[in-house]
mmCIF file of N, CA, C and O in Angstrom:
data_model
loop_
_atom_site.group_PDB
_atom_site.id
_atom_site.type_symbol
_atom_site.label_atom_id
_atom_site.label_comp_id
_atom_site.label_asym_id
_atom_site.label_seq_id
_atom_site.Cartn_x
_atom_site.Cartn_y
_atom_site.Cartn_z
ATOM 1 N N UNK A 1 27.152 32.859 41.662
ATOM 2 C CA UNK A 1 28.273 33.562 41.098
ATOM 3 C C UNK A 1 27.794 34.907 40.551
ATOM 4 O O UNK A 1 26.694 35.147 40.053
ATOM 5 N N UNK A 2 28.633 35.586 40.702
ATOM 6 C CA UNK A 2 28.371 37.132 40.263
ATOM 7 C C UNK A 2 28.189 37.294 38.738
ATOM 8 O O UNK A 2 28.908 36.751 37.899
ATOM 9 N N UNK A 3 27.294 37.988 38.515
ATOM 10 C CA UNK A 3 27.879 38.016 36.760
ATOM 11 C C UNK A 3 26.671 39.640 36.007
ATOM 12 O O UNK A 3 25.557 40.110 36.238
ATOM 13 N N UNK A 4 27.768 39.894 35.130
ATOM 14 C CA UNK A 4 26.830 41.000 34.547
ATOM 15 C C UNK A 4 25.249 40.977 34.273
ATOM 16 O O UNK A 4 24.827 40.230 33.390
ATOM 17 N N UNK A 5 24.623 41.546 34.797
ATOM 18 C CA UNK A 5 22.864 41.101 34.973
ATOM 19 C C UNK A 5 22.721 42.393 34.129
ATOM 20 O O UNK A 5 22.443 42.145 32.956
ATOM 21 N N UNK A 6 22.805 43.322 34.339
ATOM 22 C CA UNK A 6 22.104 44.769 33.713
ATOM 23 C C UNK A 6 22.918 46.097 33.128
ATOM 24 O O UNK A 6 23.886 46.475 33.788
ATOM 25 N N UNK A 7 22.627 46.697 32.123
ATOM 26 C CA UNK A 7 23.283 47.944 31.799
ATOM 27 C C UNK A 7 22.434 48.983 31.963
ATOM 28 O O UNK A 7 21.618 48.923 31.043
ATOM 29 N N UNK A 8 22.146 50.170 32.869
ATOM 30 C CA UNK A 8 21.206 51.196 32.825
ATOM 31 C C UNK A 8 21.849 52.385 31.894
ATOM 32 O O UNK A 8 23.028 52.738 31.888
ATOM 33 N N UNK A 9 20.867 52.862 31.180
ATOM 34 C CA UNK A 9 22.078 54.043 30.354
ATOM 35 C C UNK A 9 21.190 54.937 30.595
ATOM 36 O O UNK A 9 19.980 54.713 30.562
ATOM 37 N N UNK A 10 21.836 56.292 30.923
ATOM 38 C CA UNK A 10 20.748 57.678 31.115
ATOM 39 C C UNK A 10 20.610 57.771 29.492
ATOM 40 O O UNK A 10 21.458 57.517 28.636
ATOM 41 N N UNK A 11 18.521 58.463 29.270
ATOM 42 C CA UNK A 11 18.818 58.837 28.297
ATOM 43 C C UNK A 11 17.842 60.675 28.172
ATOM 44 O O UNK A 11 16.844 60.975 28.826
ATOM 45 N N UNK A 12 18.481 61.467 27.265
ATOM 46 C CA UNK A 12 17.474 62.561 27.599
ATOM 47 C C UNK A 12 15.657 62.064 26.953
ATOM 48 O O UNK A 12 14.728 62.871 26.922
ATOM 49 N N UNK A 13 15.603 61.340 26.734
ATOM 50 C CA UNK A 13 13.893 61.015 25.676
ATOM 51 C C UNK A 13 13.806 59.568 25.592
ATOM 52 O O UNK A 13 14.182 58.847 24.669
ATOM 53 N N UNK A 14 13.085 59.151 27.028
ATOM 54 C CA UNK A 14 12.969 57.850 26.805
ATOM 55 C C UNK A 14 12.183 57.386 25.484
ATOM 56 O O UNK A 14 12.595 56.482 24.757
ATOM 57 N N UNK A 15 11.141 58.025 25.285
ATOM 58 C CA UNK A 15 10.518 56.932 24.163
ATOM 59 C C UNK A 15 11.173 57.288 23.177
ATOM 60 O O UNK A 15 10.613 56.810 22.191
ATOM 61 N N UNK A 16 12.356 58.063 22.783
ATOM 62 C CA UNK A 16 13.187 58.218 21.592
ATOM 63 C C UNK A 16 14.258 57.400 21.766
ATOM 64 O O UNK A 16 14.854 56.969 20.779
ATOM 65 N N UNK A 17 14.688 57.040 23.182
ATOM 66 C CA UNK A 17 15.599 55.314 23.219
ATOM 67 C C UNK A 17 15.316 54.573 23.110
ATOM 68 O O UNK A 17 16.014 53.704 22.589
ATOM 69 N N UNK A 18 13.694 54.285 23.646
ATOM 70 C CA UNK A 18 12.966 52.940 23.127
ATOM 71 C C UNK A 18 12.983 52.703 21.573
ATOM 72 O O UNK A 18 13.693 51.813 21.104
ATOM 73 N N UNK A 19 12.487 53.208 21.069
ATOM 74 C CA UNK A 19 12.259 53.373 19.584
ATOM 75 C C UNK A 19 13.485 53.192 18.992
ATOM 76 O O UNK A 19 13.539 52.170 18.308
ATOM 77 N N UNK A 20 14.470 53.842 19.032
ATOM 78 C CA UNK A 20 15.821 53.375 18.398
ATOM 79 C C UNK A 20 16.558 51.744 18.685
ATOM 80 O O UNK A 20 17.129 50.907 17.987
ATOM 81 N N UNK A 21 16.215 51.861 19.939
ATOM 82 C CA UNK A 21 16.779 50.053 20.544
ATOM 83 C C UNK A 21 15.694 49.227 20.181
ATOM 84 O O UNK A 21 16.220 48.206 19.739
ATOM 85 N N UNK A 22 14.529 49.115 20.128
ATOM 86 C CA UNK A 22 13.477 48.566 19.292
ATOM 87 C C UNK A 22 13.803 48.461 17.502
ATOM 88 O O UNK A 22 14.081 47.434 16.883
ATOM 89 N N UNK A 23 13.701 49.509 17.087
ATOM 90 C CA UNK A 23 14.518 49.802 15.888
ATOM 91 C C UNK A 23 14.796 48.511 15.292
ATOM 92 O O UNK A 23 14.328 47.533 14.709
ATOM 93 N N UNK A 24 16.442 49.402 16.061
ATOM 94 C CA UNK A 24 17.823 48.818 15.172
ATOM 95 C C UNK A 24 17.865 47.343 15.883
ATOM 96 O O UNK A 24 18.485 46.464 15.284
ATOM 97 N N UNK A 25 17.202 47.010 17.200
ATOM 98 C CA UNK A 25 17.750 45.423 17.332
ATOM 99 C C UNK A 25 16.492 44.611 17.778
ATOM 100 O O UNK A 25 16.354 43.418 18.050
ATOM 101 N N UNK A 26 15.613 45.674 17.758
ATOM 102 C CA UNK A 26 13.858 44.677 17.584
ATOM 103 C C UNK A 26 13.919 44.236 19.571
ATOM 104 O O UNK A 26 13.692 43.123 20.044
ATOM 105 N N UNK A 27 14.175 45.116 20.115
ATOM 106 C CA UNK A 27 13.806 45.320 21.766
ATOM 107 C C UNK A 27 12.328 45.732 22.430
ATOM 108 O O UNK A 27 11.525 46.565 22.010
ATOM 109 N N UNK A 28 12.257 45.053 23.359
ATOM 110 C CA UNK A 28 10.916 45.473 23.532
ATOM 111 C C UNK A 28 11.297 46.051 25.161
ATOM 112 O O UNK A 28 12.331 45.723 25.743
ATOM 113 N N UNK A 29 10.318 46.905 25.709
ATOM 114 C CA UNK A 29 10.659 47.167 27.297
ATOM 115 C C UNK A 29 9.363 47.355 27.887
ATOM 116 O O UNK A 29 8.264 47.615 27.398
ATOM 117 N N UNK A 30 9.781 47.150 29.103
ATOM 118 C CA UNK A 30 8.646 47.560 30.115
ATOM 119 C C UNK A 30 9.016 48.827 30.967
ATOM 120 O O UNK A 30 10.133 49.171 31.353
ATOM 121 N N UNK A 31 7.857 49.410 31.155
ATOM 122 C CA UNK A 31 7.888 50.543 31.270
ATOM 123 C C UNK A 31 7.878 50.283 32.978
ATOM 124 O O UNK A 31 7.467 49.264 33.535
ATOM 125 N N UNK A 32 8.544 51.703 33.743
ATOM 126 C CA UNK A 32 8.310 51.876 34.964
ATOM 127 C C UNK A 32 8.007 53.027 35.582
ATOM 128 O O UNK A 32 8.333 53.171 36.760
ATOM 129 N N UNK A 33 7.506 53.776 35.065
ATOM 130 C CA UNK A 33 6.991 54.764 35.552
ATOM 131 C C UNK A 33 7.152 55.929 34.505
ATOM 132 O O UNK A 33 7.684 55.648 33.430
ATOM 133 N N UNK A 34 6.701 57.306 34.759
ATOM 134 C CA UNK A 34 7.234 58.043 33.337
ATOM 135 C C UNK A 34 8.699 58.115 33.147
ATOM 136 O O UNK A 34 9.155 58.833 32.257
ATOM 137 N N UNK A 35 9.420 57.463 33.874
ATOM 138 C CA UNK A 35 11.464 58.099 33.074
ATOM 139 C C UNK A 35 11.492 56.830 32.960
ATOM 140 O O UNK A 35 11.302 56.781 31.744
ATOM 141 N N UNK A 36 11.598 55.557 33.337
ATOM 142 C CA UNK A 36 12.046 54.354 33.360
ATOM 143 C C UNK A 36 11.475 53.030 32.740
ATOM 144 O O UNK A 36 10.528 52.359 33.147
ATOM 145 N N UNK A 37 12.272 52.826 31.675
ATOM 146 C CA UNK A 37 11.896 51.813 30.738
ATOM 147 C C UNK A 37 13.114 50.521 30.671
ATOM 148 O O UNK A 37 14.292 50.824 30.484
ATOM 149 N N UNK A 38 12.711 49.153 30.833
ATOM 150 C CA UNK A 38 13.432 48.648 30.605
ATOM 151 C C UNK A 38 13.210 47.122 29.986
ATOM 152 O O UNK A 38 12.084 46.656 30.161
ATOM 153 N N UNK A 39 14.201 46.276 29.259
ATOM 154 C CA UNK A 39 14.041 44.691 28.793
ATOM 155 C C UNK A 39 13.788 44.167 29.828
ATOM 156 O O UNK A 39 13.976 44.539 30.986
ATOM 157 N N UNK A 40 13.381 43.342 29.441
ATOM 158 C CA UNK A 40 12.927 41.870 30.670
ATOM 159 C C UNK A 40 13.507 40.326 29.743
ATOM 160 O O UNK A 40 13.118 39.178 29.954
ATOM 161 N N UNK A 41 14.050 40.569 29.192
ATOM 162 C CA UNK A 41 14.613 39.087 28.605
ATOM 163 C C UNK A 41 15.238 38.111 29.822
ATOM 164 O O UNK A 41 15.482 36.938 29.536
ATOM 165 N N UNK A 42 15.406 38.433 30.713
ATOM 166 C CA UNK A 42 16.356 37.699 31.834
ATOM 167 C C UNK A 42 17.592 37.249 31.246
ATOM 168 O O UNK A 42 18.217 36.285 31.688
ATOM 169 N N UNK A 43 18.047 38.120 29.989
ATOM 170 C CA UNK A 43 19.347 37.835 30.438
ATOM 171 C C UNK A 43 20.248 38.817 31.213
ATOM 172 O O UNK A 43 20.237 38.921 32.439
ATOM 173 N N UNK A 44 21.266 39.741 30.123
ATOM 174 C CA UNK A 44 21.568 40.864 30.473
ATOM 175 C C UNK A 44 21.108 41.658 30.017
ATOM 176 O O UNK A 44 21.473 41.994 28.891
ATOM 177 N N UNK A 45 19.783 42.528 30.879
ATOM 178 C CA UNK A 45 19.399 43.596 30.499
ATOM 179 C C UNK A 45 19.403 44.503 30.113
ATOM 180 O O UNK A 45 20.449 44.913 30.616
ATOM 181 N N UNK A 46 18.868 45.675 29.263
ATOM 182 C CA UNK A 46 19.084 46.958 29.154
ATOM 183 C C UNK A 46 18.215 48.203 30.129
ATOM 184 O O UNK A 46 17.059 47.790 30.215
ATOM 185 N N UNK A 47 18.302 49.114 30.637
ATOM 186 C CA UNK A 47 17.367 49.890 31.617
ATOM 187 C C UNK A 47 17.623 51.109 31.018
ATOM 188 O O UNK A 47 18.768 51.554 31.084
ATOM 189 N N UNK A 48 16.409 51.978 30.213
ATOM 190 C CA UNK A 48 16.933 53.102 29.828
ATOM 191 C C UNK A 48 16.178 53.841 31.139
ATOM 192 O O UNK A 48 15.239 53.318 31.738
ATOM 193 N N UNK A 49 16.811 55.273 31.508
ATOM 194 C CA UNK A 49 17.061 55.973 32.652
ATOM 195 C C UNK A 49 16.685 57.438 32.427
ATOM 196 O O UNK A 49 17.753 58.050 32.451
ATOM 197 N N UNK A 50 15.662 58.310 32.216
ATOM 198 C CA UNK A 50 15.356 59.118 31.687
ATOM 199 C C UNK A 50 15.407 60.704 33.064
ATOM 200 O O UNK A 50 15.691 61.894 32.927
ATOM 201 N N UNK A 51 14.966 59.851 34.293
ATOM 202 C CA UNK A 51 14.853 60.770 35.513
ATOM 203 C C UNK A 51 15.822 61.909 35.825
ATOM 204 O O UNK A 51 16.962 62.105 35.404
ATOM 205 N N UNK A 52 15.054 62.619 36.686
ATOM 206 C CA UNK A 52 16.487 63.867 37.012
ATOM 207 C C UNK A 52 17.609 63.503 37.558
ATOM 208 O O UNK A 52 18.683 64.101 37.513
ATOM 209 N N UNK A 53 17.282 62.206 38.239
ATOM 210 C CA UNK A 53 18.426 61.916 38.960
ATOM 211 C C UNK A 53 19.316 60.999 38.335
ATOM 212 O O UNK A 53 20.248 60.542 38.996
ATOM 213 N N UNK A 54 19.177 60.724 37.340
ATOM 214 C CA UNK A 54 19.293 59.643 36.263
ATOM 215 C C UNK A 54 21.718 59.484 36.535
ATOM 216 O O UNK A 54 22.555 60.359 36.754
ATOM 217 N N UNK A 55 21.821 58.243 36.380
ATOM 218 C CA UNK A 55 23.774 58.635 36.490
ATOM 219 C C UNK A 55 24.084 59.196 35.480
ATOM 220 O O UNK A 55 23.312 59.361 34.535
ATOM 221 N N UNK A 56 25.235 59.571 35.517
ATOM 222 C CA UNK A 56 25.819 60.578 34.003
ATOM 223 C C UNK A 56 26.398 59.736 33.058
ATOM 224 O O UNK A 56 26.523 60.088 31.885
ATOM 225 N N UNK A 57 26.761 58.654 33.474
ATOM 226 C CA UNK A 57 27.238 57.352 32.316
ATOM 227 C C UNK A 57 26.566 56.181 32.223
ATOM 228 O O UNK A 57 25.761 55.891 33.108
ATOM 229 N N UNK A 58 26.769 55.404 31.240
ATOM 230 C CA UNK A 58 26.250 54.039 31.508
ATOM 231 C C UNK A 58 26.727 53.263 33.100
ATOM 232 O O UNK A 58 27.830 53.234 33.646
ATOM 233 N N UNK A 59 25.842 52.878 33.388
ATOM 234 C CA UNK A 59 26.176 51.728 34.620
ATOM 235 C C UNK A 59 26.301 50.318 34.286
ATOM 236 O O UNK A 59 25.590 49.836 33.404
ATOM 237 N N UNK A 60 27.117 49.651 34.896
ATOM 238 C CA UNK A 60 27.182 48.023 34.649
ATOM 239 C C UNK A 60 26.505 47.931 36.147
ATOM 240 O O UNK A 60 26.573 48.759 37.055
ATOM 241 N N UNK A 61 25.827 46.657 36.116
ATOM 242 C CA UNK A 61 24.843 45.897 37.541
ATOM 243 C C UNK A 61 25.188 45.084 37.370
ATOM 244 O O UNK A 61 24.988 44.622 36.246
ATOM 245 N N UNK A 62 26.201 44.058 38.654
ATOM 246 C CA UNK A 62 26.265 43.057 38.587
ATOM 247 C C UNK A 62 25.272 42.037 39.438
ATOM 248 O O UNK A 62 25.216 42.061 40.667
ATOM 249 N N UNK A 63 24.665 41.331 38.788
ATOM 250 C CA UNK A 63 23.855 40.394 39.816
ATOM 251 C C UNK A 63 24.664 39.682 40.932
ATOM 252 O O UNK A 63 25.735 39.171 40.606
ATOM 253 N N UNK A 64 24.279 39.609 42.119
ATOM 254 C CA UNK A 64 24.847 39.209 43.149
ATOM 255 C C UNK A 64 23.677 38.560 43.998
ATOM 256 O O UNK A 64 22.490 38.851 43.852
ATOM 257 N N UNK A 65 24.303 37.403 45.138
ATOM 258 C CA UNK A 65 22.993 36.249 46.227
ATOM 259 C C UNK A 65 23.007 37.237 47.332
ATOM 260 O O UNK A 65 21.977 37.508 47.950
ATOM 261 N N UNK A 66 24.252 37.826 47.614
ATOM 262 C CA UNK A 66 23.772 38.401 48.707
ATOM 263 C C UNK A 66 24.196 39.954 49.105
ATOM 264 O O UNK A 66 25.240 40.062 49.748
ATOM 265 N N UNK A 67 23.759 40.686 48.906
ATOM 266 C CA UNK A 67 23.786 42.245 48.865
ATOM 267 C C UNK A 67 24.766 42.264 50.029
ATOM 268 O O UNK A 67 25.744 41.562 49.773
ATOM 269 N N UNK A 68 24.805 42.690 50.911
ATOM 270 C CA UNK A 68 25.218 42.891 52.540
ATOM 271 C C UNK A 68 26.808 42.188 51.857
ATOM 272 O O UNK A 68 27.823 42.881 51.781
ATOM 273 N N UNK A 69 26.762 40.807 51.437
ATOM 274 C CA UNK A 69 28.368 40.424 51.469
ATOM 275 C C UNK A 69 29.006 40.890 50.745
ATOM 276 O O UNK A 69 30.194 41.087 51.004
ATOM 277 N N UNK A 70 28.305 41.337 49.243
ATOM 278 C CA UNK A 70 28.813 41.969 48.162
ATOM 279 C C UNK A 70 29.527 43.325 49.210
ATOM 280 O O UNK A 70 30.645 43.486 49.700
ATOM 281 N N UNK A 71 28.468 44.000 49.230
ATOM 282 C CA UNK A 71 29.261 45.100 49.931
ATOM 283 C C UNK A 71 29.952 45.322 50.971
ATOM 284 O O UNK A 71 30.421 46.384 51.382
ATOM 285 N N UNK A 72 30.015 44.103 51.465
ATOM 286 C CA UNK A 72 31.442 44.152 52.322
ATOM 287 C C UNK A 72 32.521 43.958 51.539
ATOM 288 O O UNK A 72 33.487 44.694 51.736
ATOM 289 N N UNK A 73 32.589 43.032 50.586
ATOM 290 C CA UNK A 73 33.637 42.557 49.867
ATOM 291 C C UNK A 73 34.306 44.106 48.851
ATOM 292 O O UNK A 73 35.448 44.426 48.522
ATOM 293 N N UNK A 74 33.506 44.485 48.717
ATOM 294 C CA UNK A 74 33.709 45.920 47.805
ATOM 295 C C UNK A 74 34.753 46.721 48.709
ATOM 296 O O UNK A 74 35.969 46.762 48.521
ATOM 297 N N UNK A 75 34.079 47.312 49.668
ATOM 298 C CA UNK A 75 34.481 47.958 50.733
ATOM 299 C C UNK A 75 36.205 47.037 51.083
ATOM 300 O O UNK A 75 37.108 47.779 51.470
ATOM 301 N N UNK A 76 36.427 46.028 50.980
ATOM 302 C CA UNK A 76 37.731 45.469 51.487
ATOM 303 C C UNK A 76 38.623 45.038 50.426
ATOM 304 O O UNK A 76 39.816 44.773 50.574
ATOM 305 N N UNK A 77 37.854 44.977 49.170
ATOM 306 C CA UNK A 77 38.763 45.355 47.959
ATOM 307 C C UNK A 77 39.327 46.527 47.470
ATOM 308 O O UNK A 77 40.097 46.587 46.512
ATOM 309 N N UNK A 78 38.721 47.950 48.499
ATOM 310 C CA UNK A 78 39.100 49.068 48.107
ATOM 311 C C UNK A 78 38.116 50.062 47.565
ATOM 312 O O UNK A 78 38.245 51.286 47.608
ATOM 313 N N UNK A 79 36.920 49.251 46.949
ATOM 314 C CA UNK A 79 35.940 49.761 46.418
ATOM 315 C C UNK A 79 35.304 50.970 47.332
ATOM 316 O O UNK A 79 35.560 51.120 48.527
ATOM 317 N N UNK A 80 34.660 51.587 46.759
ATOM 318 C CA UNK A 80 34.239 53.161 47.510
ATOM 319 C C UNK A 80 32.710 53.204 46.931
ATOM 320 O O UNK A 80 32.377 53.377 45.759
ATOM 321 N N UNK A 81 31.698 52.957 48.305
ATOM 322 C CA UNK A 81 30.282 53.153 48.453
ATOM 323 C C UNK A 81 29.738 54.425 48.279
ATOM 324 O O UNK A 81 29.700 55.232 49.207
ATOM 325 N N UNK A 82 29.307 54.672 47.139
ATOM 326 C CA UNK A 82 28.710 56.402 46.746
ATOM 327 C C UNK A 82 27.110 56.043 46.687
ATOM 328 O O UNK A 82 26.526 57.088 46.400
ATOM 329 N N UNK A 83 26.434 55.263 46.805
ATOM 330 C CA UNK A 83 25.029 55.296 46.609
ATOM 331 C C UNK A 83 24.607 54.057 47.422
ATOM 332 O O UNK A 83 24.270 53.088 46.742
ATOM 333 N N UNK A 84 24.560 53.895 49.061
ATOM 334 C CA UNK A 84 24.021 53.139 49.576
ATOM 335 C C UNK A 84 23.169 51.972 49.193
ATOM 336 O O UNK A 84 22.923 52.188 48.006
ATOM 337 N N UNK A 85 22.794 51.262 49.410
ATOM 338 C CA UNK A 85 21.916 49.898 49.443
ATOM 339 C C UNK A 85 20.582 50.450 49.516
ATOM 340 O O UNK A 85 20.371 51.177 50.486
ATOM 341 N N UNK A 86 19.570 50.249 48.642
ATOM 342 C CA UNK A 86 18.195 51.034 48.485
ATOM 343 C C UNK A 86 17.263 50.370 47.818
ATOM 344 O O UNK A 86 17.639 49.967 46.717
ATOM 345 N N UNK A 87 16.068 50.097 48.145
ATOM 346 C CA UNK A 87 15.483 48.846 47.229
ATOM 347 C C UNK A 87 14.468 49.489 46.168
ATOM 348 O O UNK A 87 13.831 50.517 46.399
ATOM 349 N N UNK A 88 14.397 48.760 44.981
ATOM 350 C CA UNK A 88 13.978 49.537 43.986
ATOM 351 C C UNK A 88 12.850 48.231 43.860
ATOM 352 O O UNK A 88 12.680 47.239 44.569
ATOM 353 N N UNK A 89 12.066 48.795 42.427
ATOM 354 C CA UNK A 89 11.198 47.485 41.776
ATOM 355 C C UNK A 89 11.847 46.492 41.558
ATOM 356 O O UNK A 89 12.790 46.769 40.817
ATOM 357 N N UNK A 90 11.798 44.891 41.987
ATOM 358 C CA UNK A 90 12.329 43.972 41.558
ATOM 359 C C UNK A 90 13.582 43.549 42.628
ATOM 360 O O UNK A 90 13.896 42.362 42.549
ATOM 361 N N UNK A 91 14.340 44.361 43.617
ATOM 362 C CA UNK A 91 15.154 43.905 44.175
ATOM 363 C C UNK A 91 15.651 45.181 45.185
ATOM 364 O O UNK A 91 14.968 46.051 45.723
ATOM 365 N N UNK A 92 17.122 44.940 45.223
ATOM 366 C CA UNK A 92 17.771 46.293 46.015
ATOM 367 C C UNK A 92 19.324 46.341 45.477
ATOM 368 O O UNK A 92 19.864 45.516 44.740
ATOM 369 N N UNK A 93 19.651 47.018 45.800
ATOM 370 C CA UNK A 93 21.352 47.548 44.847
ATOM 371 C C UNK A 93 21.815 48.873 45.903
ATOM 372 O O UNK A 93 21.102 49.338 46.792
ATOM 373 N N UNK A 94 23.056 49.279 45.576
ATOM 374 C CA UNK A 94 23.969 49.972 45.843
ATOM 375 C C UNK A 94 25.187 50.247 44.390
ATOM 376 O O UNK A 94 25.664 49.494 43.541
ATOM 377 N N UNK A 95 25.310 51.538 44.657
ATOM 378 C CA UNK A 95 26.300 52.329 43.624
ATOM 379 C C UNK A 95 28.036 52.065 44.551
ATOM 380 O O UNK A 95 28.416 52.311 45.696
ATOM 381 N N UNK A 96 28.586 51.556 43.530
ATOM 382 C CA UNK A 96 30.055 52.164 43.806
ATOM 383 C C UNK A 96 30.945 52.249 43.168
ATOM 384 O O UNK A 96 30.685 51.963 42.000
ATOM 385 N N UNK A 97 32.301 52.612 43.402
ATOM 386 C CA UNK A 97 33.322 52.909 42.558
ATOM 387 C C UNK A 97 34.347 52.323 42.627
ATOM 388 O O UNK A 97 34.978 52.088 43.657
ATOM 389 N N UNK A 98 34.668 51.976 41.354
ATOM 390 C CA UNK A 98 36.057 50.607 41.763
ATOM 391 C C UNK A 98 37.703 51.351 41.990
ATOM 392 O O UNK A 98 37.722 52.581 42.034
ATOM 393 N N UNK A 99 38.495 50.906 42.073
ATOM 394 C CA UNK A 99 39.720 51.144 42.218
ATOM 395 C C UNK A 99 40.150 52.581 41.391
ATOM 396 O O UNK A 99 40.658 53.610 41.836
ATOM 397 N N UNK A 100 39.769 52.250 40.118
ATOM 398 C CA UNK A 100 40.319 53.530 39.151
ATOM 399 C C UNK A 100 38.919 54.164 39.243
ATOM 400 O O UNK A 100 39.125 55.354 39.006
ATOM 401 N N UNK A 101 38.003 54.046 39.396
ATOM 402 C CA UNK A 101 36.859 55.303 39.764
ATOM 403 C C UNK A 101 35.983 55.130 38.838
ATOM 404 O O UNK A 101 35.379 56.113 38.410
ATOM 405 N N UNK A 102 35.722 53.828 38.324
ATOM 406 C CA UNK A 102 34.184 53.591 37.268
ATOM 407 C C UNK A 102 33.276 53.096 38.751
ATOM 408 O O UNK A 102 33.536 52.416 39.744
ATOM 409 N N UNK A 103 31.880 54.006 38.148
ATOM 410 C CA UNK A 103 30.732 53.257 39.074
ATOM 411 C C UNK A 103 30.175 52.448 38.283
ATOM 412 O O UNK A 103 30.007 52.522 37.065
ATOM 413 N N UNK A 104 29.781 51.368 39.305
ATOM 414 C CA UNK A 104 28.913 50.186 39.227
ATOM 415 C C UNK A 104 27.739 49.858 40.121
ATOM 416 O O UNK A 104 27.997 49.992 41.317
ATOM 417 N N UNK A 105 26.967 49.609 39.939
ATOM 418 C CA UNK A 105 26.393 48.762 40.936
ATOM 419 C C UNK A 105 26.194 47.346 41.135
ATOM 420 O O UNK A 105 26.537 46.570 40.243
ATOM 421 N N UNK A 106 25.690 46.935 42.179
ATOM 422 C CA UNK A 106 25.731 45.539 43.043
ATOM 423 C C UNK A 106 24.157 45.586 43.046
ATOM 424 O O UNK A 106 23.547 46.514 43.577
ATOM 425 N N UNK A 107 23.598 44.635 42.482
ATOM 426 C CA UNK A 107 22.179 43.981 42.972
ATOM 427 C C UNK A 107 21.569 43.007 43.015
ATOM 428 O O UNK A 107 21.671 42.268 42.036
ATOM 429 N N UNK A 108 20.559 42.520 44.300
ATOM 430 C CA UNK A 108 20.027 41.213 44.642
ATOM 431 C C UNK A 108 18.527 41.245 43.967
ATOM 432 O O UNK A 108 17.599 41.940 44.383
ATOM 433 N N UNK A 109 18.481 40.435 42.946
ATOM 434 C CA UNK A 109 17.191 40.466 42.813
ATOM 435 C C UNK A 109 16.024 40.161 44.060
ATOM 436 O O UNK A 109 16.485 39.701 45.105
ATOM 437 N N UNK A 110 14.769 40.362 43.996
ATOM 438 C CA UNK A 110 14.070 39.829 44.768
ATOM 439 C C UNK A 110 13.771 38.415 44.703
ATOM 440 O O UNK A 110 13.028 37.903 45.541
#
């Protein structure tokens, strides 16, 4: 079953998001390279997003079994594919946009 797995939030100063979400709610992250830091609790994650290419809002990730069906199902609900299927650390995902125009993404863990 599908269900909210991750929130990525752009931020301009990652180790000044770490430090505040550490802070105020005692978070810890793993780092992924110099822009990308994120929780590993396995539940619903946090991913702070520091890169140039970083999205302009928070993202919701929904965990999904099978990438390919997700995004068919998107595509025939109306949904609109803006960031192809692309595999990152840990899995692969795709960006899209729902009906009224929030992006999300879809991802299969590995």
């Amino acid at each position: 079953m599908a269900r909210l797995a991750y929130l990525e939030l752009p931020v301009g100063d990652r180790a000044a998001a770490k430090h505040f979400y550490a802070t105020a709610f005692g978070w810890t992250f793993a780092d992924f390279g110099p822009d990308y830091a994120a929780t590993m609790s396995g539940d619903t994650d946090v991913g702070l997003d520091a890169s140039p290419e970083k999205v302009r809002a928070p993202l919701p990730v929904i965990g999904v079994e099978d990438l390919e069906a997700t995004l068919a199902a998107v595509e025939a609900a109306g949904g609109t594919v803006v960031v192809p299927i692309f595999a990152f650390p840990g899995g692969r995902r795709f960006h899209f946009r729902d009906v009224d125009g929030h992006e999300l993404a879809a991802m299969q863990p590995d």
